[in-house]
mmCIF file of C-alpha atoms and ligand atoms in Angstrom:
data_model
loop_
_atom_site.group_PDB
_atom_site.id
_atom_site.type_symbol
_atom_site.label_atom_id
_atom_site.label_comp_id
_atom_site.label_asym_id
_atom_site.label_seq_id
_atom_site.Cartn_x
_atom_site.Cartn_y
_atom_site.Cartn_z
ATOM 1 C CA MET A 1 104.337 107.987 147.806
ATOM 2 C CA ARG A 2 103.869 109.831 151.073
ATOM 3 C CA LYS A 3 102.335 113.355 151.086
ATOM 4 C CA SER A 4 104.876 116.112 151.682
ATOM 5 C CA LEU A 5 102.900 119.219 152.579
ATOM 6 C CA ASN A 6 104.355 122.712 152.195
ATOM 7 C CA LYS A 7 107.558 121.504 150.555
ATOM 8 C CA THR A 8 108.684 123.424 147.528
ATOM 9 C CA CYS A 9 110.728 122.281 144.549
ATOM 10 C CA LEU A 10 112.282 124.293 141.778
ATOM 11 C CA ILE A 11 112.425 122.455 138.461
ATOM 12 C CA VAL A 12 114.772 123.730 135.774
ATOM 13 C CA GLY A 13 113.622 122.600 132.323
ATOM 14 C CA ALA A 14 110.121 121.964 130.966
ATOM 15 C CA GLY A 15 110.990 119.073 128.632
ATOM 16 C CA MET A 16 109.633 115.574 129.175
ATOM 17 C CA ALA A 17 111.791 114.944 132.267
ATOM 18 C CA GLY A 18 110.938 118.238 133.996
ATOM 19 C CA LEU A 19 107.203 118.065 133.242
ATOM 20 C CA THR A 20 107.036 114.449 134.433
ATOM 21 C CA ALA A 21 108.853 115.290 137.669
ATOM 22 C CA ALA A 22 106.492 118.245 138.197
ATOM 23 C CA ALA A 23 103.371 116.067 137.808
ATOM 24 C CA GLU A 24 104.729 113.388 140.127
ATOM 25 C CA LEU A 25 105.840 115.803 142.864
ATOM 26 C CA SER A 26 102.696 117.882 142.770
ATOM 27 C CA ALA A 27 100.642 114.671 143.135
ATOM 28 C CA CYS A 28 102.623 114.174 146.372
ATOM 29 C CA GLY A 29 101.643 117.593 147.679
ATOM 30 C CA TRP A 30 104.738 119.552 146.648
ATOM 31 C CA GLU A 31 104.523 123.049 145.288
ATOM 32 C CA VAL A 32 106.554 123.167 142.097
ATOM 33 C CA THR A 33 107.968 126.095 140.158
ATOM 34 C CA ILE A 34 109.118 125.296 136.616
ATOM 35 C CA LEU A 35 111.553 127.542 134.755
ATOM 36 C CA ASP A 36 112.572 127.102 131.113
ATOM 37 C CA LYS A 37 114.804 129.222 128.930
ATOM 38 C CA GLY A 38 112.867 128.337 125.770
ATOM 39 C CA ARG A 39 110.043 130.331 124.205
ATOM 40 C CA SER A 40 107.772 127.319 124.613
ATOM 41 C CA VAL A 41 107.715 124.285 126.886
ATOM 42 C CA GLY A 42 108.854 120.916 125.501
ATOM 43 C CA GLY A 43 112.622 121.167 125.015
ATOM 44 C CA ARG A 44 113.449 118.538 122.405
ATOM 45 C CA LEU A 45 109.715 117.788 121.975
ATOM 46 C CA ALA A 46 109.770 120.604 119.465
ATOM 47 C CA THR A 47 107.483 121.657 116.607
ATOM 48 C CA ARG A 48 108.141 124.668 114.400
ATOM 49 C CA ARG A 49 106.223 126.682 111.851
ATOM 50 C CA LEU A 50 107.691 127.336 108.419
ATOM 51 C CA GLY A 51 105.249 129.544 106.523
ATOM 52 C CA SER A 52 101.894 127.871 107.040
ATOM 53 C CA SER A 53 103.453 124.411 107.565
ATOM 54 C CA ARG A 54 104.168 122.717 110.882
ATOM 55 C CA LEU A 55 107.153 120.452 111.407
ATOM 56 C CA ASP A 56 108.436 118.292 114.268
ATOM 57 C CA HIS A 57 112.108 119.146 114.349
ATOM 58 C CA GLY A 58 113.302 117.352 117.505
ATOM 59 C CA ALA A 59 111.919 113.966 118.597
ATOM 60 C CA GLN A 60 109.997 112.394 115.721
ATOM 61 C CA PHE A 61 108.082 109.694 117.569
ATOM 62 C CA PHE A 62 108.359 107.658 120.742
ATOM 63 C CA THR A 63 108.066 104.021 121.721
ATOM 64 C CA THR A 64 106.833 102.437 124.959
ATOM 65 C CA ARG A 65 108.779 99.609 126.600
ATOM 66 C CA SER A 66 108.281 99.829 130.394
ATOM 67 C CA GLU A 67 104.969 98.934 132.060
ATOM 68 C CA GLU A 68 104.741 102.380 133.725
ATOM 69 C CA PHE A 69 105.240 104.288 130.490
ATOM 70 C CA ILE A 70 102.815 102.009 128.609
ATOM 71 C CA ARG A 71 100.177 102.941 131.223
ATOM 72 C CA ALA A 72 100.943 106.675 130.986
ATOM 73 C CA VAL A 73 100.794 106.644 127.186
ATOM 74 C CA ALA A 74 97.495 104.731 127.214
ATOM 75 C CA GLY A 75 96.102 107.674 129.226
ATOM 76 C CA TRP A 76 97.514 110.200 126.749
ATOM 77 C CA GLU A 77 96.011 108.236 123.881
ATOM 78 C CA MET A 78 92.599 108.180 125.588
ATOM 79 C CA ALA A 79 92.874 111.951 126.061
ATOM 80 C CA GLY A 80 93.555 112.336 122.320
ATOM 81 C CA TRP A 81 97.062 113.773 122.865
ATOM 82 C CA VAL A 82 98.995 111.029 121.042
ATOM 83 C CA GLU A 83 98.250 108.377 118.462
ATOM 84 C CA PRO A 84 100.145 105.593 116.701
ATOM 85 C CA TRP A 85 102.027 106.695 113.592
ATOM 86 C CA TYR A 86 103.419 103.313 112.502
ATOM 87 C CA SER A 87 104.917 100.117 113.928
ATOM 88 C CA ASP A 88 108.419 98.814 113.418
ATOM 89 C CA GLU A 89 110.576 96.135 115.072
ATOM 90 C CA GLY A 90 107.660 95.161 117.322
ATOM 91 C CA HIS A 91 107.124 98.688 118.703
ATOM 92 C CA ILE A 92 104.366 101.190 117.987
ATOM 93 C CA ARG A 93 105.832 104.574 117.014
ATOM 94 C CA TYR A 94 103.590 107.190 118.657
ATOM 95 C CA LYS A 95 103.278 110.772 117.424
ATOM 96 C CA GLY A 96 101.839 113.816 119.153
ATOM 97 C CA VAL A 97 98.439 114.840 117.764
ATOM 98 C CA GLY A 98 99.189 118.276 116.273
ATOM 99 C CA GLY A 99 102.930 117.707 116.685
ATOM 100 C CA MET A 100 105.266 116.557 119.452
ATOM 101 C CA ASN A 101 105.266 119.984 121.101
ATOM 102 C CA ALA A 102 101.478 119.799 121.537
ATOM 103 C CA LEU A 103 102.021 116.806 123.859
ATOM 104 C CA ALA A 104 104.392 118.892 126.010
ATOM 105 C CA LYS A 105 101.816 121.688 126.137
ATOM 106 C CA HIS A 106 99.175 119.249 127.410
ATOM 107 C CA LEU A 107 101.556 117.936 130.091
ATOM 108 C CA ALA A 108 102.456 121.500 131.117
ATOM 109 C CA SER A 109 98.870 122.746 131.258
ATOM 110 C CA PRO A 110 98.334 122.161 135.035
ATOM 111 C CA PHE A 111 101.379 124.333 135.799
ATOM 112 C CA LEU A 112 102.331 127.957 135.407
ATOM 113 C CA VAL A 113 105.626 127.410 133.596
ATOM 114 C CA ARG A 114 107.959 130.412 133.432
ATOM 115 C CA THR A 115 109.290 130.284 129.862
ATOM 116 C CA GLU A 116 112.054 132.551 128.476
ATOM 117 C CA THR A 117 113.580 132.290 131.960
ATOM 118 C CA ARG A 118 117.163 131.058 131.860
ATOM 119 C CA VAL A 119 118.702 130.018 135.177
ATOM 120 C CA GLN A 120 122.187 131.484 135.231
ATOM 121 C CA THR A 121 123.483 130.662 138.710
ATOM 122 C CA LEU A 122 122.517 128.448 141.614
ATOM 123 C CA ALA A 123 123.331 128.823 145.282
ATOM 124 C CA ALA A 124 122.401 126.929 148.436
ATOM 125 C CA ILE A 125 121.584 129.232 151.344
ATOM 126 C CA CYS A 126 120.468 127.907 154.761
ATOM 127 C CA ASP A 127 119.523 124.469 153.321
ATOM 128 C CA ARG A 128 117.472 126.028 150.516
ATOM 129 C CA TRP A 129 118.225 126.322 146.823
ATOM 130 C CA GLN A 130 118.312 129.717 145.196
ATOM 131 C CA ALA A 131 118.279 130.180 141.416
ATOM 132 C CA THR A 132 119.091 133.490 139.802
ATOM 133 C CA THR A 133 117.960 134.030 136.226
ATOM 134 C CA GLU A 134 119.774 136.014 133.571
ATOM 135 C CA SER A 135 117.340 138.879 134.113
ATOM 136 C CA GLY A 136 118.248 138.907 137.830
ATOM 137 C CA GLU A 137 115.062 137.323 139.210
ATOM 138 C CA VAL A 138 115.597 135.041 142.191
ATOM 139 C CA PHE A 139 113.604 131.859 142.922
ATOM 140 C CA ASP A 140 114.093 129.700 145.986
ATOM 141 C CA ALA A 141 112.844 126.312 147.173
ATOM 142 C CA ASP A 142 113.545 123.419 149.552
ATOM 143 C CA ALA A 143 114.655 121.119 146.735
ATOM 144 C CA LEU A 144 115.861 121.338 143.164
ATOM 145 C CA ILE A 145 115.494 119.192 140.046
ATOM 146 C CA LEU A 146 117.735 119.993 137.093
ATOM 147 C CA THR A 147 116.792 118.638 133.668
ATOM 148 C CA PRO A 148 118.933 120.540 131.135
ATOM 149 C CA PRO A 149 121.144 118.250 129.015
ATOM 150 C CA ALA A 150 123.942 116.942 131.281
ATOM 151 C CA PRO A 151 126.773 119.268 130.136
ATOM 152 C CA GLN A 152 124.560 122.312 130.804
ATOM 153 C CA ALA A 153 123.474 120.966 134.202
ATOM 154 C CA ALA A 154 127.174 120.344 134.982
ATOM 155 C CA SER A 155 128.048 124.038 134.667
ATOM 156 C CA LEU A 156 125.107 125.057 136.868
ATOM 157 C CA LEU A 157 126.280 122.697 139.642
ATOM 158 C CA ALA A 158 130.024 123.336 139.364
ATOM 159 C CA GLY A 159 131.324 124.302 142.817
ATOM 160 C CA LEU A 160 128.073 123.272 144.540
ATOM 161 C CA ALA A 161 127.959 119.510 144.049
ATOM 162 C CA PRO A 162 131.412 118.727 142.608
ATOM 163 C CA ASP A 163 130.934 114.934 142.344
ATOM 164 C CA VAL A 164 127.622 115.264 140.504
ATOM 165 C CA SER A 165 128.995 118.036 138.308
ATOM 166 C CA ALA A 166 132.057 115.968 137.340
ATOM 167 C CA THR A 167 129.869 112.957 136.436
ATOM 168 C CA LEU A 168 127.617 115.177 134.315
ATOM 169 C CA ALA A 169 130.528 116.795 132.502
ATOM 170 C CA ARG A 170 131.702 113.380 131.286
ATOM 171 C CA ILE A 171 128.423 112.694 129.430
ATOM 172 C CA ASN A 172 128.936 113.600 125.772
ATOM 173 C CA PHE A 173 125.885 114.331 123.647
ATOM 174 C CA ASP A 174 125.756 113.942 119.865
ATOM 175 C CA PRO A 175 124.775 117.147 118.053
ATOM 176 C CA CYS A 176 122.255 117.086 115.181
ATOM 177 C CA PHE A 177 121.441 119.460 112.330
ATOM 178 C CA ALA A 178 117.720 119.595 111.578
ATOM 179 C CA LEU A 179 116.870 121.027 108.154
ATOM 180 C CA LEU A 180 113.211 121.972 107.681
ATOM 181 C CA LEU A 181 111.814 122.276 104.150
ATOM 182 C CA THR A 182 108.525 123.000 102.485
ATOM 183 C CA LEU A 183 107.925 121.748 98.941
ATOM 184 C CA GLU A 184 105.791 122.896 96.036
ATOM 185 C CA GLY A 185 104.306 119.432 95.505
ATOM 186 C CA PRO A 186 104.260 116.004 97.171
ATOM 187 C CA SER A 187 107.552 114.443 98.294
ATOM 188 C CA LEU A 188 108.954 111.080 97.217
ATOM 189 C CA ILE A 189 109.178 109.850 100.815
ATOM 190 C CA PRO A 190 107.206 106.610 100.909
ATOM 191 C CA ALA A 191 104.134 106.096 103.148
ATOM 192 C CA PRO A 192 103.755 106.425 106.090
ATOM 193 C CA GLY A 193 106.103 109.387 105.681
ATOM 194 C CA TYR A 194 109.639 108.536 106.773
ATOM 195 C CA ALA A 195 112.908 107.314 105.275
ATOM 196 C CA ARG A 196 116.305 106.340 106.676
ATOM 197 C CA PRO A 197 118.874 106.727 103.900
ATOM 198 C CA ALA A 198 122.187 104.970 104.515
ATOM 199 C CA ASP A 199 124.304 107.766 102.999
ATOM 200 C CA GLY A 200 126.337 108.745 106.096
ATOM 201 C CA MET A 201 124.976 112.299 105.977
ATOM 202 C CA ILE A 202 121.263 111.935 106.630
ATOM 203 C CA GLU A 203 119.940 109.785 109.451
ATOM 204 C CA TRP A 204 116.242 110.442 109.009
ATOM 205 C CA LEU A 205 113.712 112.197 106.779
ATOM 206 C CA ALA A 206 110.055 112.690 107.613
ATOM 207 C CA ASP A 207 107.186 114.179 105.677
ATOM 208 C CA ASN A 208 105.095 116.034 108.260
ATOM 209 C CA THR A 209 102.167 116.232 105.834
ATOM 210 C CA GLN A 210 101.978 112.453 105.488
ATOM 211 C CA LYS A 211 102.526 112.182 109.247
ATOM 212 C CA GLY A 212 99.418 114.318 109.783
ATOM 213 C CA VAL A 213 101.234 117.140 111.601
ATOM 214 C CA SER A 214 101.137 119.660 108.756
ATOM 215 C CA GLU A 215 98.935 120.814 105.944
ATOM 216 C CA GLY A 216 100.274 121.780 102.520
ATOM 217 C CA PRO A 217 101.822 119.611 99.812
ATOM 218 C CA ALA A 218 104.892 118.480 101.820
ATOM 219 C CA ALA A 219 106.769 119.646 104.920
ATOM 220 C CA ILE A 220 110.032 117.776 105.369
ATOM 221 C CA THR A 221 112.283 117.305 108.407
ATOM 222 C CA VAL A 222 115.829 116.198 107.592
ATOM 223 C CA HIS A 223 118.054 115.038 110.472
ATOM 224 C CA ALA A 224 121.780 114.820 109.774
ATOM 225 C CA THR A 225 123.883 112.028 111.280
ATOM 226 C CA GLY A 226 125.938 112.771 114.384
ATOM 227 C CA ALA A 227 129.140 112.301 112.360
ATOM 228 C CA PHE A 228 128.106 114.802 109.653
ATOM 229 C CA THR A 229 126.916 117.314 112.259
ATOM 230 C CA ARG A 230 130.120 117.081 114.320
ATOM 231 C CA ALA A 231 132.271 117.486 111.202
ATOM 232 C CA ASN A 232 130.323 120.579 110.061
ATOM 233 C CA LEU A 233 129.386 122.140 113.404
ATOM 234 C CA ASP A 234 131.180 125.415 112.666
ATOM 235 C CA ALA A 235 130.481 125.507 108.907
ATOM 236 C CA PRO A 236 128.319 128.382 107.604
ATOM 237 C CA GLY A 237 124.596 127.535 107.683
ATOM 238 C CA ASP A 238 124.220 128.098 103.918
ATOM 239 C CA GLU A 239 126.899 125.517 103.210
ATOM 240 C CA VAL A 240 125.349 122.925 105.565
ATOM 241 C CA THR A 241 121.936 123.550 103.972
ATOM 242 C CA ARG A 242 123.420 123.098 100.480
ATOM 243 C CA LEU A 243 125.073 119.778 101.412
ATOM 244 C CA LEU A 244 121.978 118.376 103.138
ATOM 245 C CA LEU A 245 119.683 119.510 100.309
ATOM 246 C CA ALA A 246 121.877 117.696 97.774
ATOM 247 C CA ALA A 247 121.785 114.505 99.885
ATOM 248 C CA ALA A 248 118.001 114.770 100.410
ATOM 249 C CA GLU A 249 117.287 115.410 96.711
ATOM 250 C CA PRO A 250 116.269 111.804 95.820
ATOM 251 C CA PHE A 251 113.460 112.045 98.423
ATOM 252 C CA LEU A 252 112.096 115.480 97.503
ATOM 253 C CA GLY A 253 110.635 115.257 93.994
ATOM 254 C CA SER A 254 109.330 118.863 94.081
ATOM 255 C CA ALA A 255 110.892 122.313 94.268
ATOM 256 C CA VAL A 256 111.832 123.635 97.718
ATOM 257 C CA THR A 257 109.743 126.703 98.622
ATOM 258 C CA ALA A 258 111.340 127.504 102.013
ATOM 259 C CA SER A 259 114.051 126.136 104.297
ATOM 260 C CA GLN A 260 115.279 126.639 107.822
ATOM 261 C CA LEU A 261 118.335 125.091 109.509
ATOM 262 C CA HIS A 262 118.444 124.333 113.230
ATOM 263 C CA ARG A 263 121.418 123.058 115.196
ATOM 264 C CA TRP A 264 120.725 120.812 118.191
ATOM 265 C CA LEU A 265 123.964 121.012 120.154
ATOM 266 C CA TYR A 266 122.770 118.420 122.692
ATOM 267 C CA ALA A 267 120.574 116.055 120.677
ATOM 268 C CA LYS A 268 121.362 112.553 121.927
ATOM 269 C CA PRO A 269 123.248 111.289 124.965
ATOM 270 C CA PRO A 270 125.069 107.934 124.941
ATOM 271 C CA ALA A 271 122.619 105.051 125.272
ATOM 272 C CA ASP A 272 124.336 103.197 128.103
ATOM 273 C CA ASN A 273 123.649 105.154 131.336
ATOM 274 C CA TYR A 274 120.814 103.663 133.392
ATOM 275 C CA SER A 275 121.367 105.295 136.793
ATOM 276 C CA MET A 276 117.828 106.814 136.346
ATOM 277 C CA CYS A 277 118.900 110.133 137.940
ATOM 278 C CA LEU A 278 121.698 111.629 140.034
ATOM 279 C CA PHE A 279 121.081 112.838 143.561
ATOM 280 C CA SER A 280 122.988 114.768 146.199
ATOM 281 C CA ASP A 281 121.978 116.267 149.527
ATOM 282 C CA HIS A 282 125.424 117.475 150.362
ATOM 283 C CA ILE A 283 124.133 121.057 150.786
ATOM 284 C CA ALA A 284 120.414 120.751 149.999
ATOM 285 C CA PRO A 285 118.513 118.072 148.024
ATOM 286 C CA VAL A 286 119.135 118.168 144.288
ATOM 287 C CA ALA A 287 118.314 115.577 141.625
ATOM 288 C CA VAL A 288 119.489 115.703 138.036
ATOM 289 C CA ALA A 289 117.215 114.028 135.489
ATOM 290 C CA GLY A 290 116.877 113.651 131.739
ATOM 291 C CA ASP A 291 117.285 111.201 128.896
ATOM 292 C CA ALA A 292 120.991 110.804 129.728
ATOM 293 C CA PHE A 293 120.033 108.624 132.720
ATOM 294 C CA ALA A 294 117.339 106.200 131.601
ATOM 295 C CA GLY A 295 117.690 105.738 127.834
ATOM 296 C CA ALA A 296 118.365 108.267 125.080
ATOM 297 C CA ARG A 297 114.755 108.749 124.112
ATOM 298 C CA VAL A 298 111.447 110.275 125.209
ATOM 299 C CA GLU A 299 110.634 107.271 127.406
ATOM 300 C CA GLY A 300 114.050 107.575 129.098
ATOM 301 C CA ALA A 301 113.357 111.234 129.944
ATOM 302 C CA TRP A 302 109.940 110.278 131.370
ATOM 303 C CA LEU A 303 111.386 107.456 133.506
ATOM 304 C CA SER A 304 114.180 109.695 134.743
ATOM 305 C CA GLY A 305 111.748 112.511 135.637
ATOM 306 C CA GLN A 306 109.734 110.012 137.684
ATOM 307 C CA ALA A 307 112.852 108.685 139.423
ATOM 308 C CA ALA A 308 114.033 112.207 140.304
ATOM 309 C CA ALA A 309 110.651 113.122 141.791
ATOM 310 C CA HIS A 310 110.603 109.947 143.906
ATOM 311 C CA ARG A 311 114.166 110.559 145.097
ATOM 312 C CA ILE A 312 113.407 114.166 146.083
ATOM 313 C CA ASP A 313 110.191 113.136 147.845
ATOM 314 C CA ARG A 314 112.111 110.498 149.859
ATOM 315 C CA SER A 315 114.692 113.081 150.911
ATOM 316 C CA GLN A 316 112.223 115.114 152.995
HETATM 317 C C1 FAD B 401 116.931 115.674 116.494
HETATM 318 C C2 FAD B 401 116.379 114.790 117.569
HETATM 319 C C3 FAD B 401 115.664 113.639 117.237
HETATM 320 C C4 FAD B 401 115.143 112.827 118.238
HETATM 321 N N1 FAD B 401 114.386 111.757 117.887
HETATM 322 C C5 FAD B 401 113.805 111.013 118.850
HETATM 323 C C6 FAD B 401 112.870 109.999 118.519
HETATM 324 O O1 FAD B 401 112.529 109.818 117.347
HETATM 325 N N2 FAD B 401 112.363 109.236 119.535
HETATM 326 C C7 FAD B 401 112.668 109.463 120.844
HETATM 327 O O2 FAD B 401 112.138 108.777 121.741
HETATM 328 N N3 FAD B 401 113.512 110.467 121.190
HETATM 329 C C8 FAD B 401 114.069 111.238 120.230
HETATM 330 N N4 FAD B 401 114.900 112.262 120.567
HETATM 331 C C9 FAD B 401 115.293 112.424 121.980
HETATM 332 C C10 FAD B 401 114.171 113.074 122.830
HETATM 333 O O3 FAD B 401 113.760 114.267 122.215
HETATM 334 C C11 FAD B 401 114.747 113.344 124.202
HETATM 335 O O4 FAD B 401 115.202 112.105 124.753
HETATM 336 C C12 FAD B 401 113.782 113.957 125.216
HETATM 337 O O5 FAD B 401 112.888 114.868 124.611
HETATM 338 C C13 FAD B 401 114.629 114.626 126.277
HETATM 339 O O6 FAD B 401 113.829 115.236 127.268
HETATM 340 P P1 FAD B 401 114.531 115.946 128.510
HETATM 341 O O7 FAD B 401 113.451 116.525 129.350
HETATM 342 O O8 FAD B 401 115.498 115.000 129.126
HETATM 343 O O9 FAD B 401 115.441 117.114 127.890
HETATM 344 P P2 FAD B 401 115.038 118.393 127.034
HETATM 345 O O10 FAD B 401 113.874 118.120 126.194
HETATM 346 O O11 FAD B 401 116.301 118.836 126.371
HETATM 347 O O12 FAD B 401 114.593 119.467 128.136
HETATM 348 C C14 FAD B 401 115.527 120.250 128.842
HETATM 349 C C15 FAD B 401 114.942 121.634 129.027
HETATM 350 O O13 FAD B 401 115.822 122.408 129.858
HETATM 351 C C16 FAD B 401 115.772 123.743 129.415
HETATM 352 N N5 FAD B 401 116.989 124.418 129.922
HETATM 353 C C17 FAD B 401 118.284 124.128 129.633
HETATM 354 N N6 FAD B 401 119.104 124.947 130.323
HETATM 355 C C18 FAD B 401 118.313 125.786 131.038
HETATM 356 C C19 FAD B 401 118.580 126.858 131.943
HETATM 357 N N7 FAD B 401 119.819 127.233 132.256
HETATM 358 N N8 FAD B 401 117.524 127.524 132.495
HETATM 359 C C20 FAD B 401 116.234 127.152 132.194
HETATM 360 N N9 FAD B 401 115.932 126.136 131.347
HETATM 361 C C21 FAD B 401 116.957 125.450 130.778
HETATM 362 C C22 FAD B 401 115.718 123.629 127.894
HETATM 363 O O14 FAD B 401 115.199 124.809 127.308
HETATM 364 C C23 FAD B 401 114.808 122.416 127.722
HETATM 365 O O15 FAD B 401 113.458 122.797 127.537
HETATM 366 C C24 FAD B 401 115.387 113.135 119.597
HETATM 367 C C25 FAD B 401 116.087 114.301 119.927
HETATM 368 C C26 FAD B 401 116.554 115.136 118.927
HETATM 369 C C27 FAD B 401 117.246 116.411 119.286
#
């Protein structure tokens, strides 16, 4: 890609798509500013503490299918950031060393990411983008990359890029309850530490201790199915926890010592959109990236972040 000196880009979201776009653009000479509303970088590459245990509660692993991503992941593996967890259906399932969020932290380390900074409104003034945060801070730049899940990006762009906003608003994400548990003793989840029960309620269980992410006897992540989550989205947390605990019981085998329920409102986009990213320069250059555009998985977010960076770089 050509060098673009003195150009600035504002990137909203420090998940896989935003961090990938930041690396790609800064390699092309752009100055990037990354804002994220979360307490940490990573978005759905998320790892939480429950007592002294550590649990991946968003993405559980990732696979590599495209040549470009295979090359990137080989570099991460050499750096000691990721390692194979297990193989299935011809694909290695990679995990983050120290948890999936640790990978995001490595990718973010060259940048000064502004966390706990939620972009509330966008405006385009004299061919430049201006983002105002909920605390009233204003950031501006020549170009903009938005990586929040599509429905959230749609509201930010409403009135500014109506075509892009309307396309984004039509992308429906599946929600997902994630129940995190610690146990008194070992779990009954078989090696290498995951199970996929076909009970209609639970899509996935993982034992973070067997996975090598956590210490302690057992630290379990339970992901509900999209159907169960949608049907119980407004149910009290205690009730959802009770139902999921009952369904997970055959895999536990030891008493639960602590639990925490998390609701991912935008967990998984539909799997069929391969436009790579959306772009408009109607007012000023903006690209929208994320897993909604290149495959509903970590690799899709990475590919989309790359595509958005290339599209923005070409626009100048
Ligand atoms: C429960 C679950 C299980 C999953 N399992 C797998 C798996 O096993 N394998 C796999 O490959 N993928 C899995 N995924 C999908 C994978 O996590 C995503 O595809 C990928 O992480 C998406 O990255 P992204 O950058 O597109 O979006 P995100 O990670 O969602 O990043 C978007 C970022 O934007 C920020 N943001 C949003 N709005 C604003 C705002 N207004 N201002 C500032 N910041 C904002 C958010 O805080 C977030 O950090 C799973 C996801 C979930 C939720």
